[in-house]
């Protein structure tokens, strides 16, 4: 991968660059994901499922599914008829397919390569759409959210889990220190891709979290938007309905 990550001060990458980056760290991604979140990501994903359970959706689209952690957790707890997980990185999908089979949810979860900004599904196809730690990697955030809204059925719910920035100045200082110094060091050491783990923390700082993100959701067709802050705001769950 070219050194585009280090050169981009705003930490925005093309879809091609994002796909190549995640392909390069696919085998170590699960381990590093847990490191980035200090292991709390498992509980956060269960909170996403708890929110989805309010509506008991039967068909769910998991965008930027990665190695399918959220899809697998959702399948085990909710047992819907079908979950389709898509990701732009083919090697992440390959790792996810192995996990789906080993976790015994292959009858529910189907994984395929796909572009979040050009979803290959008909309008009004899904009861729910979910994303965990993926929207900040969209090349065109508005387009990705618009596509999510398009494929949702009327009344369907979108649930988005994403890193955000704490409001408390002291927590924010330690949080940024961890993300900007510790995560790139550990991530680079384990994955052998230092650029990827400079991009990933930087992309959190650049992401329009909180009210700004809710406004973008509203602008792209979502109603009743809401933000639930987790762990002093280091992560947030955003919801909206079509």
mmCIF file of C-alpha atoms in Angstrom:
data_model
loop_
_atom_site.group_PDB
_atom_site.id
_atom_site.type_symbol
_atom_site.label_atom_id
_atom_site.label_comp_id
_atom_site.label_asym_id
_atom_site.label_seq_id
_atom_site.Cartn_x
_atom_site.Cartn_y
_atom_site.Cartn_z
ATOM 1 C CA UNK A 1 0.000 0.000 0.000
ATOM 2 C CA UNK A 2 1.269 3.480 -0.819
ATOM 3 C CA UNK A 3 2.067 5.969 1.914
ATOM 4 C CA UNK A 4 -1.169 7.891 1.392
ATOM 5 C CA UNK A 5 -2.134 7.533 5.035
ATOM 6 C CA UNK A 6 0.842 9.475 6.296
ATOM 7 C CA UNK A 7 0.385 12.187 3.676
ATOM 8 C CA UNK A 8 -3.297 12.916 4.292
ATOM 9 C CA UNK A 9 -3.742 15.325 7.166
ATOM 10 C CA UNK A 10 -7.508 14.835 7.192
ATOM 11 C CA UNK A 11 -7.246 11.019 7.267
ATOM 12 C CA UNK A 12 -9.708 10.509 4.418
ATOM 13 C CA UNK A 13 -8.978 7.629 2.084
ATOM 14 C CA UNK A 14 -10.473 6.384 -1.155
ATOM 15 C CA UNK A 15 -12.518 3.177 -1.103
ATOM 16 C CA UNK A 16 -9.678 1.398 -2.899
ATOM 17 C CA UNK A 17 -7.165 2.477 -0.252
ATOM 18 C CA UNK A 18 -9.495 1.462 2.590
ATOM 19 C CA UNK A 19 -10.028 -1.965 1.033
ATOM 20 C CA UNK A 20 -6.298 -2.524 0.587
ATOM 21 C CA UNK A 21 -5.573 -1.364 4.128
ATOM 22 C CA UNK A 22 -8.077 -3.732 5.744
ATOM 23 C CA UNK A 23 -7.012 -6.607 3.496
ATOM 24 C CA UNK A 24 -3.463 -6.122 4.751
ATOM 25 C CA UNK A 25 -4.472 -6.439 8.428
ATOM 26 C CA UNK A 26 -7.323 -8.950 8.054
ATOM 27 C CA UNK A 27 -5.605 -11.829 9.874
ATOM 28 C CA UNK A 28 -4.781 -9.658 12.899
ATOM 29 C CA UNK A 29 -7.848 -7.432 12.827
ATOM 30 C CA UNK A 30 -9.896 -9.131 15.561
ATOM 31 C CA UNK A 31 -7.019 -9.017 18.023
ATOM 32 C CA UNK A 32 -6.239 -5.393 17.241
ATOM 33 C CA UNK A 33 -9.898 -4.374 17.352
ATOM 34 C CA UNK A 34 -10.082 -5.602 20.920
ATOM 35 C CA UNK A 35 -6.837 -3.764 21.736
ATOM 36 C CA UNK A 36 -8.134 -0.469 20.312
ATOM 37 C CA UNK A 37 -11.269 -0.687 22.461
ATOM 38 C CA UNK A 38 -9.542 -2.239 25.506
ATOM 39 C CA UNK A 39 -11.822 -5.241 25.052
ATOM 40 C CA UNK A 40 -15.033 -3.281 25.617
ATOM 41 C CA UNK A 41 -16.120 -3.659 21.976
ATOM 42 C CA UNK A 42 -17.827 -6.992 22.716
ATOM 43 C CA UNK A 43 -20.162 -5.337 25.230
ATOM 44 C CA UNK A 44 -20.800 -2.439 22.857
ATOM 45 C CA UNK A 45 -21.895 -4.835 20.125
ATOM 46 C CA UNK A 46 -24.301 -6.521 22.513
ATOM 47 C CA UNK A 47 -25.844 -3.118 23.195
ATOM 48 C CA UNK A 48 -26.430 -2.745 19.445
ATOM 49 C CA UNK A 49 -28.222 -6.087 19.452
ATOM 50 C CA UNK A 50 -30.277 -5.015 22.477
ATOM 51 C CA UNK A 51 -31.479 -1.964 20.540
ATOM 52 C CA UNK A 52 -32.316 -4.091 17.506
ATOM 53 C CA UNK A 53 -34.243 -6.499 19.741
ATOM 54 C CA UNK A 54 -36.848 -3.781 20.376
ATOM 55 C CA UNK A 55 -38.077 -4.335 16.814
ATOM 56 C CA UNK A 56 -37.086 -8.012 16.328
ATOM 57 C CA UNK A 57 -36.081 -7.557 12.664
ATOM 58 C CA UNK A 58 -36.168 -10.665 10.481
ATOM 59 C CA UNK A 59 -33.894 -9.374 7.707
ATOM 60 C CA UNK A 60 -30.768 -7.409 8.592
ATOM 61 C CA UNK A 61 -27.983 -5.856 6.536
ATOM 62 C CA UNK A 62 -24.616 -5.558 8.293
ATOM 63 C CA UNK A 63 -22.548 -2.953 6.429
ATOM 64 C CA UNK A 64 -18.746 -2.918 6.772
ATOM 65 C CA UNK A 65 -19.143 -6.267 8.493
ATOM 66 C CA UNK A 66 -15.382 -6.828 8.688
ATOM 67 C CA UNK A 67 -14.823 -10.290 10.111
ATOM 68 C CA UNK A 68 -18.527 -10.560 11.016
ATOM 69 C CA UNK A 69 -18.358 -10.076 14.802
ATOM 70 C CA UNK A 70 -21.587 -8.081 14.959
ATOM 71 C CA UNK A 71 -23.378 -10.337 12.471
ATOM 72 C CA UNK A 72 -22.451 -13.432 14.487
ATOM 73 C CA UNK A 73 -23.466 -11.877 17.817
ATOM 74 C CA UNK A 74 -26.786 -10.733 16.338
ATOM 75 C CA UNK A 75 -27.480 -14.142 14.802
ATOM 76 C CA UNK A 76 -26.915 -15.918 18.107
ATOM 77 C CA UNK A 77 -29.043 -13.582 20.203
ATOM 78 C CA UNK A 78 -31.883 -12.531 17.876
ATOM 79 C CA UNK A 79 -31.978 -15.546 15.541
ATOM 80 C CA UNK A 80 -33.463 -13.591 12.606
ATOM 81 C CA UNK A 81 -34.296 -15.238 9.287
ATOM 82 C CA UNK A 82 -31.368 -13.683 7.468
ATOM 83 C CA UNK A 83 -28.352 -11.438 8.000
ATOM 84 C CA UNK A 84 -26.318 -10.300 5.010
ATOM 85 C CA UNK A 85 -22.918 -8.867 5.809
ATOM 86 C CA UNK A 86 -20.996 -6.864 3.244
ATOM 87 C CA UNK A 87 -17.493 -5.412 3.272
ATOM 88 C CA UNK A 88 -15.277 -3.816 0.661
ATOM 89 C CA UNK A 89 -12.245 -5.834 1.830
ATOM 90 C CA UNK A 90 -12.379 -9.356 0.386
ATOM 91 C CA UNK A 91 -9.850 -10.820 2.817
ATOM 92 C CA UNK A 92 -11.866 -9.583 5.801
ATOM 93 C CA UNK A 93 -14.848 -11.424 4.321
ATOM 94 C CA UNK A 94 -12.742 -14.575 3.939
ATOM 95 C CA UNK A 95 -11.838 -14.482 7.639
ATOM 96 C CA UNK A 96 -15.468 -13.774 8.518
ATOM 97 C CA UNK A 97 -16.770 -16.763 6.553
ATOM 98 C CA UNK A 98 -14.544 -19.093 8.558
ATOM 99 C CA UNK A 99 -15.876 -17.586 11.799
ATOM 100 C CA UNK A 100 -19.502 -17.786 10.668
ATOM 101 C CA UNK A 101 -19.089 -21.498 9.939
ATOM 102 C CA UNK A 102 -17.201 -22.257 13.160
ATOM 103 C CA UNK A 103 -19.769 -20.362 15.266
ATOM 104 C CA UNK A 104 -22.623 -22.396 13.757
ATOM 105 C CA UNK A 105 -24.590 -19.514 12.239
ATOM 106 C CA UNK A 106 -23.994 -20.184 8.535
ATOM 107 C CA UNK A 107 -27.720 -20.882 8.098
ATOM 108 C CA UNK A 108 -28.466 -17.272 9.088
ATOM 109 C CA UNK A 109 -25.420 -15.209 8.101
ATOM 110 C CA UNK A 110 -24.297 -14.728 4.504
ATOM 111 C CA UNK A 111 -21.181 -12.675 3.754
ATOM 112 C CA UNK A 112 -20.224 -11.046 0.473
ATOM 113 C CA UNK A 113 -17.986 -8.319 -0.861
ATOM 114 C CA UNK A 114 -19.861 -5.064 -1.388
ATOM 115 C CA UNK A 115 -19.644 -1.280 -1.495
ATOM 116 C CA UNK A 116 -21.542 0.596 1.223
ATOM 117 C CA UNK A 117 -22.045 3.546 -1.108
ATOM 118 C CA UNK A 118 -23.481 1.427 -3.942
ATOM 119 C CA UNK A 119 -25.533 -1.270 -2.261
ATOM 120 C CA UNK A 120 -26.527 -4.072 -4.612
ATOM 121 C CA UNK A 121 -30.004 -4.503 -3.104
ATOM 122 C CA UNK A 122 -33.490 -3.374 -4.058
ATOM 123 C CA UNK A 123 -35.264 -0.520 -2.291
ATOM 124 C CA UNK A 124 -37.069 -1.504 0.922
ATOM 125 C CA UNK A 125 -35.228 -4.824 1.299
ATOM 126 C CA UNK A 126 -34.332 -4.959 5.011
ATOM 127 C CA UNK A 127 -36.022 -4.547 8.374
ATOM 128 C CA UNK A 128 -32.793 -3.193 9.885
ATOM 129 C CA UNK A 129 -29.347 -2.000 8.889
ATOM 130 C CA UNK A 130 -26.394 -2.012 11.273
ATOM 131 C CA UNK A 131 -22.795 -0.828 11.146
ATOM 132 C CA UNK A 132 -20.059 -1.228 13.751
ATOM 133 C CA UNK A 133 -16.899 0.879 13.476
ATOM 134 C CA UNK A 134 -17.350 1.307 9.737
ATOM 135 C CA UNK A 135 -19.074 4.570 8.818
ATOM 136 C CA UNK A 136 -16.011 6.688 9.538
ATOM 137 C CA UNK A 137 -14.258 4.832 6.715
ATOM 138 C CA UNK A 138 -16.879 5.748 4.105
ATOM 139 C CA UNK A 139 -15.420 7.786 1.268
ATOM 140 C CA UNK A 140 -18.751 9.642 0.925
ATOM 141 C CA UNK A 141 -20.572 9.564 4.259
ATOM 142 C CA UNK A 142 -23.763 11.159 2.963
ATOM 143 C CA UNK A 143 -23.969 8.698 0.067
ATOM 144 C CA UNK A 144 -23.456 5.737 2.395
ATOM 145 C CA UNK A 145 -26.201 6.896 4.760
ATOM 146 C CA UNK A 146 -28.538 7.599 1.846
ATOM 147 C CA UNK A 147 -27.993 4.060 0.558
ATOM 148 C CA UNK A 148 -28.689 2.630 4.018
ATOM 149 C CA UNK A 149 -31.969 4.532 4.088
ATOM 150 C CA UNK A 150 -32.888 3.394 0.577
ATOM 151 C CA UNK A 151 -32.611 -0.337 1.315
ATOM 152 C CA UNK A 152 -34.512 -0.096 4.605
ATOM 153 C CA UNK A 153 -38.203 -0.891 4.666
ATOM 154 C CA UNK A 154 -40.537 1.858 5.832
ATOM 155 C CA UNK A 155 -40.262 2.004 9.606
ATOM 156 C CA UNK A 156 -36.984 0.084 9.505
ATOM 157 C CA UNK A 157 -34.193 1.003 11.898
ATOM 158 C CA UNK A 158 -30.526 1.853 11.367
ATOM 159 C CA UNK A 159 -28.161 1.256 14.293
ATOM 160 C CA UNK A 160 -24.618 2.584 13.993
ATOM 161 C CA UNK A 161 -21.822 1.947 16.494
ATOM 162 C CA UNK A 162 -18.813 4.231 16.136
ATOM 163 C CA UNK A 163 -15.950 5.740 18.085
ATOM 164 C CA UNK A 164 -16.431 9.351 19.188
ATOM 165 C CA UNK A 165 -14.609 11.884 21.364
ATOM 166 C CA UNK A 166 -15.301 12.376 25.094
ATOM 167 C CA UNK A 167 -16.500 15.791 26.231
ATOM 168 C CA UNK A 168 -14.560 15.729 29.502
ATOM 169 C CA UNK A 169 -11.249 17.452 28.771
ATOM 170 C CA UNK A 170 -9.162 15.152 30.984
ATOM 171 C CA UNK A 171 -10.698 11.940 29.664
ATOM 172 C CA UNK A 172 -10.350 13.292 26.139
ATOM 173 C CA UNK A 173 -6.639 14.029 26.684
ATOM 174 C CA UNK A 174 -5.877 10.481 27.874
ATOM 175 C CA UNK A 175 -8.119 9.026 25.178
ATOM 176 C CA UNK A 176 -6.287 10.867 22.390
ATOM 177 C CA UNK A 177 -2.930 9.981 23.913
ATOM 178 C CA UNK A 178 -3.889 6.308 23.866
ATOM 179 C CA UNK A 179 -5.307 6.419 20.340
ATOM 180 C CA UNK A 180 -2.559 8.529 18.795
ATOM 181 C CA UNK A 181 0.464 6.995 20.513
ATOM 182 C CA UNK A 182 -0.278 3.598 22.071
ATOM 183 C CA UNK A 183 -2.609 2.170 19.410
ATOM 184 C CA UNK A 184 -0.293 2.941 16.435
ATOM 185 C CA UNK A 185 2.665 1.420 18.285
ATOM 186 C CA UNK A 186 0.905 -1.801 19.332
ATOM 187 C CA UNK A 187 -1.065 -2.071 16.101
ATOM 188 C CA UNK A 188 2.023 -1.589 13.958
ATOM 189 C CA UNK A 189 3.992 -4.087 16.029
ATOM 190 C CA UNK A 190 1.369 -6.823 15.734
ATOM 191 C CA UNK A 191 0.042 -6.194 12.220
ATOM 192 C CA UNK A 192 3.323 -5.021 10.649
ATOM 193 C CA UNK A 193 1.319 -2.179 9.094
ATOM 194 C CA UNK A 194 2.154 1.030 10.948
ATOM 195 C CA UNK A 195 0.332 3.217 8.429
ATOM 196 C CA UNK A 196 -2.985 1.473 9.026
ATOM 197 C CA UNK A 197 -2.791 2.121 12.745
ATOM 198 C CA UNK A 198 -1.934 5.758 12.209
ATOM 199 C CA UNK A 199 -4.978 6.107 9.962
ATOM 200 C CA UNK A 200 -7.458 4.330 12.228
ATOM 201 C CA UNK A 201 -6.977 6.571 15.333
ATOM 202 C CA UNK A 202 -6.743 9.675 13.146
ATOM 203 C CA UNK A 203 -10.021 8.849 11.454
ATOM 204 C CA UNK A 204 -11.754 8.961 14.845
ATOM 205 C CA UNK A 205 -10.639 12.548 15.463
ATOM 206 C CA UNK A 206 -11.840 13.605 12.014
ATOM 207 C CA UNK A 207 -15.254 11.950 12.246
ATOM 208 C CA UNK A 208 -18.328 14.232 12.707
ATOM 209 C CA UNK A 209 -19.629 12.619 15.880
ATOM 210 C CA UNK A 210 -22.552 13.488 18.143
ATOM 211 C CA UNK A 211 -25.047 16.107 16.983
ATOM 212 C CA UNK A 212 -23.082 16.695 13.784
ATOM 213 C CA UNK A 213 -23.521 13.085 12.768
ATOM 214 C CA UNK A 214 -27.213 13.093 13.715
ATOM 215 C CA UNK A 215 -27.701 16.102 11.444
ATOM 216 C CA UNK A 216 -26.114 14.209 8.560
ATOM 217 C CA UNK A 217 -28.414 11.250 9.240
ATOM 218 C CA UNK A 218 -31.435 13.573 9.169
ATOM 219 C CA UNK A 219 -30.257 15.174 5.938
ATOM 220 C CA UNK A 220 -30.175 11.723 4.346
ATOM 221 C CA UNK A 221 -33.687 10.592 5.146
ATOM 222 C CA UNK A 222 -33.616 9.320 8.742
ATOM 223 C CA UNK A 223 -36.243 10.299 11.301
ATOM 224 C CA UNK A 224 -36.249 10.088 15.117
ATOM 225 C CA UNK A 225 -32.438 10.165 15.187
ATOM 226 C CA UNK A 226 -30.788 9.605 18.543
ATOM 227 C CA UNK A 227 -27.306 9.306 20.026
ATOM 228 C CA UNK A 228 -26.456 7.155 23.034
ATOM 229 C CA UNK A 229 -22.991 7.894 24.450
ATOM 230 C CA UNK A 230 -21.045 4.994 25.916
ATOM 231 C CA UNK A 231 -18.201 5.025 28.440
ATOM 232 C CA UNK A 232 -17.932 8.795 28.860
ATOM 233 C CA UNK A 233 -18.392 9.333 25.138
ATOM 234 C CA UNK A 234 -15.469 7.318 23.784
ATOM 235 C CA UNK A 235 -18.030 5.485 21.686
ATOM 236 C CA UNK A 236 -21.586 6.241 20.557
ATOM 237 C CA UNK A 237 -24.583 4.345 19.209
ATOM 238 C CA UNK A 238 -26.649 6.284 16.676
ATOM 239 C CA UNK A 239 -30.143 5.236 15.701
ATOM 240 C CA UNK A 240 -32.653 6.432 13.136
ATOM 241 C CA UNK A 241 -35.765 5.201 11.362
ATOM 242 C CA UNK A 242 -36.966 5.382 7.796
#
